[in-house]
Amino acid sequence: DLQRATQLYLDMYPALSAHGMMKGWVRDLGMRDSSQINVTADRLDSTPLVLTGNTESLYAFAVFDLKKDGPTVFEVPPGVMGPLADHNFLFVADIGPTGLDKGKGGKYLLLPPGYEGDVPDGYFVLHAATYCNFSFIRANADLVGSGDKALEFYREHAKIYPLKAGPRPPLVKDITGVAWNSLVPEDASAFEWMYEVIDYEPAEAFGRELLGRLASLGIEKGKPFDPDARMQGIFEKAAQQGVAMSRVIAFDCRDAEAVVYPDRKWESPYVTNNSTFYRDDHIALEARTVFHFTADGITPAMAMQMPEGKGSRYQTTYKDASGDYLDGAKTYKVNMPPEVPVALFWSVTVYDPWTRCEMQSQPYPSISSQSDPAPATNPDGSVDIYFAAAQPDGLPAENWIKVLPDRGFLVYI
């Protein structure tokens, strides 16, 4: 039972992470129906607990409940980008330049599992495998403005509503600086979440083998979940073991394909360079854990090589040049070369390895090509970025990211 529960913690982690995103928005941000759009109008700061969120983008978060609302319309603004994912954290569609709207905006129609009704013209039609789905679309402040301007942009250009009910004005809420938690539980309650997911969604979304393994532990659709004291103890230990395994898999990845540069410690969070984690004829299970334990957002636009300059690209490191884990009691430097080939921006952001969320050492623990004031540059145009608990002597504050002295950290570019 312990071995099976531990493996299920790993296998169900993507679904649990998706559940945590939606659950956090409903529980902590007061969402009552899908018309609410939560916007980080002044960028995503370090207050909420969300896996490796981007400090530079203005996010808009949306949840779709197709069991409650049936076919649902998502009117998307022009110029934004982001994924739409299902309750298994599987990719449903891209929105924006790599999506069906090609960055021009438009009306997406999300159909529930098994839908056999009429499909009207004039929509980008998507077929969902689960009832609950979610999206986070990103925009640059140059396009939508910030603060009240960003909120007004989404009020004017975005809507979510049941097809049968017709358009309704969105409730656009500024969540900058608001505490909310999307993290997967690291205790026995994770198995209660598994039950919530399985019980709400169609069985076809999970497959008979996975459902069989869940059923062997008393997690079955349509039946009460009531583990006795023995099973509760097993679930508690299984969650602890699953988290420990996930940390090792993510922070000491043994997959050679993760390495970005042969002589450095930077790694790709998309180890297989695709968002399916397919490798040849199988799913690379550890690559899936590397991503879902540390990040949110499944889309080919985050994993592709971007020959057309669309999408976004990431690399991360947990270690210094010597292979030692980054230590908040020490001082480090990274040199960003001149003329980084980006269309919008580059950014360097620090995260807490315990939570994998923005380090809560300052509101925006990052430096980017959009920083205001801008970081000082070297004569060759490169930028030296320092990581330390206290500002190094003689260094401009604009070139320093504060870390915490009593813990490690990880870095994303």
Tab-separated table of C-alpha atoms in Angstrom:
chain	number	residue	atom	x	y	z
A	1	ASP	CA	0.000	0.000	0.000
A	2	LEU	CA	2.821	2.419	0.840
A	3	GLN	CA	4.669	1.754	-2.393
A	4	ARG	CA	1.522	2.119	-4.471
A	5	ALA	CA	0.506	5.329	-2.664
A	6	THR	CA	3.990	6.832	-3.086
A	7	GLN	CA	3.979	6.126	-6.814
A	8	LEU	CA	0.468	7.568	-7.139
A	9	TYR	CA	1.674	10.768	-5.490
A	10	LEU	CA	4.199	11.099	-8.321
A	11	ASP	CA	1.821	9.999	-11.081
A	12	MET	CA	-1.025	12.240	-9.925
A	13	TYR	CA	1.167	15.273	-9.257
A	14	PRO	CA	0.268	17.052	-12.541
A	15	ALA	CA	-3.458	16.688	-11.799
A	16	LEU	CA	-2.903	17.740	-8.178
A	17	SER	CA	-0.989	20.811	-9.343
A	18	ALA	CA	-3.809	21.786	-11.705
A	19	HIS	CA	-6.266	21.198	-8.866
A	20	GLY	CA	-4.161	23.415	-6.604
A	21	MET	CA	-4.198	26.278	-9.099
A	22	MET	CA	-7.965	26.241	-9.475
A	23	LYS	CA	-8.631	25.479	-5.827
A	24	GLY	CA	-6.387	28.369	-4.756
A	25	TRP	CA	-8.129	30.842	-7.034
A	26	VAL	CA	-11.571	29.787	-5.802
A	27	ARG	CA	-10.668	29.416	-2.110
A	28	ASP	CA	-8.274	32.360	-1.695
A	29	LEU	CA	-9.453	34.806	-4.364
A	30	GLY	CA	-13.197	34.380	-3.982
A	31	MET	CA	-14.025	33.072	-7.468
A	32	ARG	CA	-17.658	32.066	-7.646
A	33	ASP	CA	-18.110	31.527	-11.376
A	34	SER	CA	-16.039	31.552	-14.534
A	35	SER	CA	-16.779	35.198	-15.338
A	36	GLN	CA	-14.129	36.312	-12.820
A	37	ILE	CA	-10.734	37.110	-14.309
A	38	ASN	CA	-7.936	37.607	-11.795
A	39	VAL	CA	-5.214	39.970	-13.000
A	40	THR	CA	-1.777	40.739	-11.578
A	41	ALA	CA	-2.185	44.330	-12.694
A	42	ASP	CA	1.222	45.360	-11.324
A	43	ARG	CA	2.997	42.110	-12.217
A	44	LEU	CA	3.212	38.914	-10.202
A	45	ASP	CA	4.981	39.656	-6.937
A	46	SER	CA	6.328	37.262	-4.312
A	47	THR	CA	3.237	37.276	-2.062
A	48	PRO	CA	1.338	34.300	-3.553
A	49	LEU	CA	2.566	30.723	-3.627
A	50	VAL	CA	2.673	29.773	-7.306
A	51	LEU	CA	5.352	27.665	-8.923
A	52	THR	CA	8.132	29.705	-10.592
A	53	GLY	CA	5.832	32.510	-11.732
A	54	ASN	CA	7.205	35.227	-13.998
A	55	THR	CA	7.807	38.602	-12.346
A	56	GLU	CA	7.728	40.512	-15.642
A	57	SER	CA	4.349	39.581	-17.078
A	58	LEU	CA	0.856	40.728	-16.248
A	59	TYR	CA	-1.098	37.518	-15.745
A	60	ALA	CA	-4.823	36.958	-16.152
A	61	PHE	CA	-6.156	33.784	-14.495
A	62	ALA	CA	-9.404	32.063	-15.495
A	63	VAL	CA	-11.217	28.833	-14.522
A	64	PHE	CA	-13.780	26.967	-16.621
A	65	ASP	CA	-16.307	24.526	-15.137
A	66	LEU	CA	-17.925	22.779	-18.084
A	67	LYS	CA	-20.002	20.472	-15.882
A	68	LYS	CA	-21.712	23.532	-14.432
A	69	ASP	CA	-21.771	25.821	-17.477
A	70	GLY	CA	-21.684	23.496	-20.496
A	71	PRO	CA	-19.973	24.836	-23.642
A	72	THR	CA	-18.144	27.985	-22.617
A	73	VAL	CA	-16.873	30.962	-24.599
A	74	PHE	CA	-13.575	32.664	-23.825
A	75	GLU	CA	-13.241	35.992	-25.622
A	76	VAL	CA	-9.501	36.608	-25.787
A	77	PRO	CA	-7.848	40.023	-26.216
A	78	PRO	CA	-5.332	40.636	-28.983
A	79	GLY	CA	-1.642	40.589	-28.148
A	80	VAL	CA	-1.757	38.222	-25.153
A	81	MET	CA	-0.322	34.716	-24.931
A	82	GLY	CA	-0.618	31.680	-22.711
A	83	PRO	CA	-1.845	28.103	-22.343
A	84	LEU	CA	-5.211	26.583	-21.636
A	85	ALA	CA	-4.865	23.287	-19.729
A	86	ASP	CA	-7.165	20.624	-18.337
A	87	HIS	CA	-7.569	19.063	-14.877
A	88	ASN	CA	-4.797	16.575	-15.666
A	89	PHE	CA	-2.529	19.526	-16.472
A	90	LEU	CA	-2.511	18.373	-20.071
A	91	PHE	CA	-2.301	20.884	-22.890
A	92	VAL	CA	-5.607	21.837	-24.502
A	93	ALA	CA	-4.637	24.877	-26.574
A	94	ASP	CA	-2.436	27.906	-26.881
A	95	ILE	CA	-3.787	31.423	-26.913
A	96	GLY	CA	-1.944	34.171	-28.752
A	97	PRO	CA	0.762	34.060	-31.457
A	98	THR	CA	1.179	30.280	-31.220
A	99	GLY	CA	-2.566	29.675	-30.890
A	100	LEU	CA	-5.494	29.558	-33.279
A	101	ASP	CA	-6.035	33.322	-33.015
A	102	LYS	CA	-2.429	34.031	-34.143
A	103	GLY	CA	-2.175	36.843	-31.628
A	104	LYS	CA	-5.152	38.747	-33.017
A	105	GLY	CA	-7.583	37.702	-30.306
A	106	GLY	CA	-10.936	36.057	-30.859
A	107	LYS	CA	-13.576	33.761	-29.434
A	108	TYR	CA	-12.579	30.314	-28.189
A	109	LEU	CA	-15.378	27.791	-27.573
A	110	LEU	CA	-14.509	25.091	-25.037
A	111	LEU	CA	-16.710	21.994	-25.334
A	112	PRO	CA	-17.174	19.577	-22.410
A	113	PRO	CA	-16.158	15.901	-22.527
A	114	GLY	CA	-18.406	13.822	-24.766
A	115	TYR	CA	-20.271	16.832	-26.157
A	116	GLU	CA	-22.482	15.845	-29.111
A	117	GLY	CA	-24.574	18.987	-29.596
A	118	ASP	CA	-24.458	21.589	-32.314
A	119	VAL	CA	-21.310	23.652	-32.725
A	120	PRO	CA	-21.970	27.181	-34.036
A	121	ASP	CA	-19.703	28.921	-36.499
A	122	GLY	CA	-17.420	31.826	-35.634
A	123	TYR	CA	-15.385	30.221	-32.858
A	124	PHE	CA	-12.036	28.553	-32.355
A	125	VAL	CA	-13.418	25.212	-31.153
A	126	LEU	CA	-11.648	23.199	-28.448
A	127	HIS	CA	-12.638	19.768	-27.127
A	128	ALA	CA	-11.833	19.270	-23.452
A	129	ALA	CA	-11.132	15.904	-21.832
A	130	THR	CA	-12.093	17.151	-18.348
A	131	TYR	CA	-14.851	19.382	-16.984
A	132	CYS	CA	-12.536	21.727	-15.109
A	133	ASN	CA	-9.994	23.647	-17.164
A	134	PHE	CA	-7.972	26.782	-16.576
A	135	SER	CA	-5.884	29.360	-18.357
A	136	PHE	CA	-3.322	31.964	-17.494
A	137	ILE	CA	-2.667	34.411	-20.261
A	138	ARG	CA	0.191	36.868	-20.097
A	139	ALA	CA	0.597	40.362	-21.437
A	140	ASN	CA	3.384	42.888	-21.455
A	141	ALA	CA	2.811	46.228	-19.744
A	142	ASP	CA	3.819	47.981	-22.982
A	143	LEU	CA	0.620	46.580	-24.512
A	144	VAL	CA	-1.956	46.779	-21.734
A	145	GLY	CA	-0.465	49.260	-19.305
A	146	SER	CA	-0.329	48.495	-15.611
A	147	GLY	CA	-2.541	49.038	-12.582
A	148	ASP	CA	-5.941	50.454	-13.472
A	149	LYS	CA	-5.052	50.526	-17.186
A	150	ALA	CA	-4.435	46.789	-17.188
A	151	LEU	CA	-7.713	46.125	-15.394
A	152	GLU	CA	-9.590	48.292	-17.865
A	153	PHE	CA	-7.914	46.465	-20.773
A	154	TYR	CA	-9.305	43.130	-19.589
A	155	ARG	CA	-12.725	44.595	-18.776
A	156	GLU	CA	-12.931	45.884	-22.333
A	157	HIS	CA	-11.398	43.002	-24.270
A	158	ALA	CA	-11.997	39.752	-22.318
A	159	LYS	CA	-15.132	37.801	-21.410
A	160	ILE	CA	-15.973	34.285	-20.210
A	161	TYR	CA	-19.546	33.008	-20.327
A	162	PRO	CA	-21.676	29.926	-21.010
A	163	LEU	CA	-22.595	29.701	-24.686
A	164	LYS	CA	-26.248	29.152	-23.783
A	165	ALA	CA	-26.391	32.324	-21.638
A	166	GLY	CA	-24.608	34.692	-23.993
A	167	PRO	CA	-22.065	37.411	-23.185
A	168	ARG	CA	-21.825	38.884	-19.704
A	169	PRO	CA	-19.399	41.494	-18.379
A	170	PRO	CA	-16.419	39.980	-16.574
A	171	LEU	CA	-15.553	40.566	-12.949
A	172	VAL	CA	-11.941	41.709	-13.276
A	173	LYS	CA	-10.087	41.637	-9.969
A	174	ASP	CA	-6.616	42.974	-9.185
A	175	ILE	CA	-4.713	40.304	-7.224
A	176	THR	CA	-1.304	41.988	-7.080
A	177	GLY	CA	0.005	41.599	-3.544
A	178	VAL	CA	-2.790	39.207	-2.553
A	179	ALA	CA	-1.774	35.991	-0.794
A	180	TRP	CA	-3.017	32.805	-2.427
A	181	ASN	CA	-1.703	29.270	-2.364
A	182	SER	CA	-1.640	26.855	-5.293
A	183	LEU	CA	0.820	24.309	-3.888
A	184	VAL	CA	0.125	20.586	-3.710
A	185	PRO	CA	-0.184	19.294	-0.127
A	186	GLU	CA	2.822	17.424	1.227
A	187	ASP	CA	0.757	15.331	3.633
A	188	ALA	CA	-2.137	12.870	3.602
A	189	SER	CA	-4.576	15.526	2.371
A	190	ALA	CA	-3.041	15.116	-1.104
A	191	PHE	CA	-4.999	11.863	-1.359
A	192	GLU	CA	-8.211	13.675	-0.469
A	193	TRP	CA	-7.412	15.958	-3.413
A	194	MET	CA	-6.980	12.905	-5.651
A	195	TYR	CA	-10.455	11.827	-4.649
A	196	GLU	CA	-11.877	15.290	-5.387
A	197	VAL	CA	-10.363	15.193	-8.869
A	198	ILE	CA	-11.420	11.636	-9.692
A	199	ASP	CA	-14.928	12.037	-8.318
A	200	TYR	CA	-15.670	15.202	-10.311
A	201	GLU	CA	-14.198	14.298	-13.669
A	202	PRO	CA	-15.208	11.669	-16.252
A	203	ALA	CA	-13.485	8.324	-15.758
A	204	GLU	CA	-12.329	8.379	-19.380
A	205	ALA	CA	-9.915	11.217	-18.564
A	206	PHE	CA	-7.673	8.957	-16.471
A	207	GLY	CA	-7.514	5.470	-17.951
A	208	ARG	CA	-8.439	2.143	-16.426
A	209	GLU	CA	-5.005	1.276	-15.046
A	210	LEU	CA	-4.589	4.529	-13.134
A	211	LEU	CA	-8.155	4.279	-11.864
A	212	GLY	CA	-7.415	0.721	-10.760
A	213	ARG	CA	-4.376	1.780	-8.762
A	214	LEU	CA	-6.387	4.557	-7.126
A	215	ALA	CA	-9.237	2.149	-6.374
A	216	SER	CA	-6.805	-0.237	-4.663
A	217	LEU	CA	-6.287	2.520	-2.066
A	218	GLY	CA	-9.988	3.327	-1.664
A	219	ILE	CA	-10.113	6.264	-4.126
A	220	GLU	CA	-13.052	5.562	-6.452
A	221	LYS	CA	-15.437	7.754	-8.385
A	222	GLY	CA	-18.926	7.792	-6.897
A	223	LYS	CA	-17.940	6.034	-3.674
A	224	PRO	CA	-17.139	7.582	-0.280
A	225	PHE	CA	-13.476	8.128	0.532
A	226	ASP	CA	-13.045	7.210	4.163
A	227	PRO	CA	-9.558	5.863	4.949
A	228	ASP	CA	-9.025	4.320	8.357
A	229	ALA	CA	-6.207	5.321	10.705
A	230	ARG	CA	-3.814	2.804	9.153
A	231	MET	CA	-4.345	4.135	5.627
A	232	GLN	CA	-4.141	7.739	6.806
A	233	GLY	CA	-0.720	6.960	8.237
A	234	ILE	CA	0.323	5.339	4.975
A	235	PHE	CA	-0.940	8.347	2.976
A	236	GLU	CA	1.031	10.688	5.239
A	237	LYS	CA	4.257	8.763	4.767
A	238	ALA	CA	3.644	8.287	1.031
A	239	ALA	CA	3.258	12.041	0.537
A	240	GLN	CA	6.485	12.703	2.435
A	241	GLN	CA	8.343	10.105	0.390
A	242	GLY	CA	6.832	11.380	-2.859
A	243	VAL	CA	7.945	14.941	-2.102
A	244	ALA	CA	11.431	13.765	-1.141
A	245	MET	CA	11.727	11.795	-4.374
A	246	SER	CA	10.462	14.773	-6.384
A	247	ARG	CA	13.058	17.099	-4.839
A	248	VAL	CA	15.897	14.729	-5.699
A	249	ILE	CA	14.600	14.147	-9.241
A	250	ALA	CA	14.211	17.895	-9.870
A	251	PHE	CA	17.232	19.340	-8.059
A	252	ASP	CA	19.734	16.619	-8.973
A	253	CYS	CA	18.465	15.599	-12.395
A	254	ARG	CA	20.348	12.608	-13.806
A	255	ASP	CA	19.011	13.025	-17.349
A	256	ALA	CA	21.828	14.197	-19.641
A	257	GLU	CA	19.301	15.837	-21.959
A	258	ALA	CA	18.485	18.397	-19.252
A	259	VAL	CA	21.868	20.119	-19.697
A	260	VAL	CA	21.701	23.315	-21.772
A	261	TYR	CA	25.445	23.995	-22.074
A	262	PRO	CA	27.981	21.148	-21.795
A	263	ASP	CA	30.323	23.070	-19.477
A	264	ARG	CA	27.760	24.710	-17.156
A	265	LYS	CA	25.017	23.850	-14.689
A	266	TRP	CA	22.063	25.446	-16.474
A	267	GLU	CA	19.239	23.016	-17.219
A	268	SER	CA	15.976	23.076	-19.156
A	269	PRO	CA	12.816	22.560	-17.073
A	270	TYR	CA	11.454	20.881	-20.218
A	271	VAL	CA	14.062	18.116	-20.218
A	272	THR	CA	12.732	16.445	-23.368
A	273	ASN	CA	12.338	19.795	-25.189
A	274	ASN	CA	8.638	19.102	-25.622
A	275	SER	CA	5.585	19.629	-23.437
A	276	THR	CA	4.354	16.021	-23.663
A	277	PHE	CA	7.536	14.565	-22.083
A	278	TYR	CA	7.490	11.995	-24.880
A	279	ARG	CA	10.820	10.374	-25.674
A	280	ASP	CA	10.751	7.902	-28.522
A	281	ASP	CA	7.941	5.474	-27.623
A	282	HIS	CA	7.388	6.369	-23.961
A	283	ILE	CA	6.831	9.176	-21.459
A	284	ALA	CA	10.015	10.215	-19.645
A	285	LEU	CA	8.609	9.993	-16.118
A	286	GLU	CA	11.426	11.825	-14.368
A	287	ALA	CA	11.282	14.630	-16.939
A	288	ARG	CA	7.582	14.994	-16.121
A	289	THR	CA	8.386	15.217	-12.409
A	290	VAL	CA	11.166	17.769	-13.012
A	291	PHE	CA	8.686	20.078	-14.690
A	292	HIS	CA	5.532	19.654	-12.641
A	293	PHE	CA	7.291	19.768	-9.270
A	294	THR	CA	8.909	23.095	-10.152
A	295	ALA	CA	6.693	24.877	-12.661
A	296	ASP	CA	3.199	25.583	-13.985
A	297	GLY	CA	2.095	25.949	-17.575
A	298	ILE	CA	2.015	23.149	-20.143
A	299	THR	CA	2.369	24.399	-23.698
A	300	PRO	CA	4.581	23.695	-26.720
A	301	ALA	CA	5.248	27.449	-26.808
A	302	MET	CA	7.362	27.098	-23.651
A	303	ALA	CA	9.311	24.087	-24.899
A	304	MET	CA	9.824	24.735	-28.608
A	305	GLN	CA	13.053	26.014	-30.164
A	306	MET	CA	11.053	29.003	-31.484
A	307	PRO	CA	12.386	29.274	-35.045
A	308	GLU	CA	9.814	32.007	-35.710
A	309	GLY	CA	10.629	33.936	-32.553
A	310	LYS	CA	7.332	33.063	-30.864
A	311	GLY	CA	6.773	31.672	-27.393
A	312	SER	CA	9.074	31.789	-24.377
A	313	ARG	CA	12.187	29.922	-23.344
A	314	TYR	CA	13.485	29.025	-19.898
A	315	GLN	CA	16.560	27.645	-18.216
A	316	THR	CA	17.255	27.094	-14.554
A	317	THR	CA	20.027	26.207	-12.159
A	318	TYR	CA	20.177	24.930	-8.610
A	319	LYS	CA	23.972	24.769	-8.434
A	320	ASP	CA	27.020	26.983	-8.872
A	321	ALA	CA	29.868	26.418	-11.316
A	322	SER	CA	31.473	23.928	-8.927
A	323	GLY	CA	28.336	21.812	-8.698
A	324	ASP	CA	27.463	22.907	-5.157
A	325	TYR	CA	23.892	23.896	-4.330
A	326	LEU	CA	23.295	27.656	-4.195
A	327	ASP	CA	23.563	28.953	-0.626
A	328	GLY	CA	21.899	32.160	0.543
A	329	ALA	CA	24.782	32.827	2.962
A	330	LYS	CA	27.197	33.258	0.033
A	331	THR	CA	27.504	35.792	-2.808
A	332	TYR	CA	27.196	34.778	-6.469
A	333	LYS	CA	27.355	36.530	-9.818
A	334	VAL	CA	25.878	35.715	-13.211
A	335	ASN	CA	26.895	37.612	-16.334
A	336	MET	CA	24.117	38.219	-18.853
A	337	PRO	CA	25.808	38.698	-22.231
A	338	PRO	CA	25.101	41.706	-24.437
A	339	GLU	CA	22.373	41.623	-27.062
A	340	VAL	CA	20.396	38.662	-25.715
A	341	PRO	CA	18.273	37.584	-28.709
A	342	VAL	CA	14.777	38.290	-27.387
A	343	ALA	CA	11.741	39.975	-28.883
A	344	LEU	CA	10.242	41.263	-25.620
A	345	PHE	CA	12.522	40.794	-22.615
A	346	TRP	CA	14.907	38.620	-20.667
A	347	SER	CA	14.651	38.236	-16.919
A	348	VAL	CA	16.568	36.584	-14.086
A	349	THR	CA	14.384	35.547	-11.140
A	350	VAL	CA	15.134	33.908	-7.784
A	351	TYR	CA	12.938	31.233	-6.216
A	352	ASP	CA	12.788	29.466	-2.860
A	353	PRO	CA	13.652	25.764	-3.362
A	354	TRP	CA	11.353	24.757	-0.513
A	355	THR	CA	8.244	26.199	-2.162
A	356	ARG	CA	9.587	26.641	-5.736
A	357	CYS	CA	7.854	30.039	-5.628
A	358	GLU	CA	9.318	33.535	-5.827
A	359	MET	CA	11.653	34.056	-2.910
A	360	GLN	CA	9.932	36.286	-0.376
A	361	SER	CA	13.053	38.392	0.162
A	362	GLN	CA	11.635	41.395	-1.728
A	363	PRO	CA	8.437	42.115	-3.666
A	364	TYR	CA	10.006	41.344	-7.060
A	365	PRO	CA	13.121	39.165	-6.644
A	366	SER	CA	14.313	39.649	-10.207
A	367	ILE	CA	16.260	41.790	-12.669
A	368	SER	CA	15.322	42.093	-16.315
A	369	SER	CA	15.879	44.037	-19.491
A	370	GLN	CA	12.663	45.871	-18.549
A	371	SER	CA	13.778	46.831	-15.024
A	372	ASP	CA	13.198	50.455	-14.073
A	373	PRO	CA	15.691	51.714	-13.077
A	374	ALA	CA	17.763	49.606	-15.432
A	375	PRO	CA	20.744	47.620	-14.154
A	376	ALA	CA	24.204	49.054	-14.793
A	377	THR	CA	25.942	47.590	-17.830
A	378	ASN	CA	29.572	46.733	-18.473
A	379	PRO	CA	31.529	48.395	-21.314
A	380	ASP	CA	30.736	45.440	-23.587
A	381	GLY	CA	26.997	45.801	-22.893
A	382	SER	CA	26.730	42.779	-20.629
A	383	VAL	CA	25.069	42.918	-17.207
A	384	ASP	CA	26.480	41.491	-13.974
A	385	ILE	CA	23.756	40.313	-11.604
A	386	TYR	CA	24.629	39.532	-7.996
A	387	PHE	CA	22.814	37.273	-5.550
A	388	ALA	CA	23.448	37.864	-1.844
A	389	ALA	CA	21.596	38.359	1.429
A	390	ALA	CA	23.061	41.871	1.794
A	391	GLN	CA	23.908	44.365	-0.939
A	392	PRO	CA	27.586	43.904	-1.874
A	393	ASP	CA	29.798	46.944	-1.226
A	394	GLY	CA	30.107	49.286	-4.174
A	395	LEU	CA	27.426	47.527	-6.206
A	396	PRO	CA	24.343	49.382	-7.497
A	397	ALA	CA	21.103	48.122	-5.975
A	398	GLU	CA	19.756	47.691	-9.504
A	399	ASN	CA	22.254	44.832	-10.092
A	400	TRP	CA	21.496	42.941	-6.872
A	401	ILE	CA	18.795	40.368	-6.099
A	402	LYS	CA	18.310	39.770	-2.406
A	403	VAL	CA	18.293	36.161	-1.173
A	404	LEU	CA	17.753	34.816	2.334
A	405	PRO	CA	20.818	33.820	4.367
A	406	ASP	CA	19.274	30.779	6.028
A	407	ARG	CA	18.278	28.815	2.932
A	408	GLY	CA	19.255	27.949	-0.600
A	409	PHE	CA	17.737	29.338	-3.770
A	410	LEU	CA	17.270	28.525	-7.429
A	411	VAL	CA	17.445	30.796	-10.450
A	412	TYR	CA	15.434	30.970	-13.674
A	413	ILE	CA	16.368	32.829	-16.841
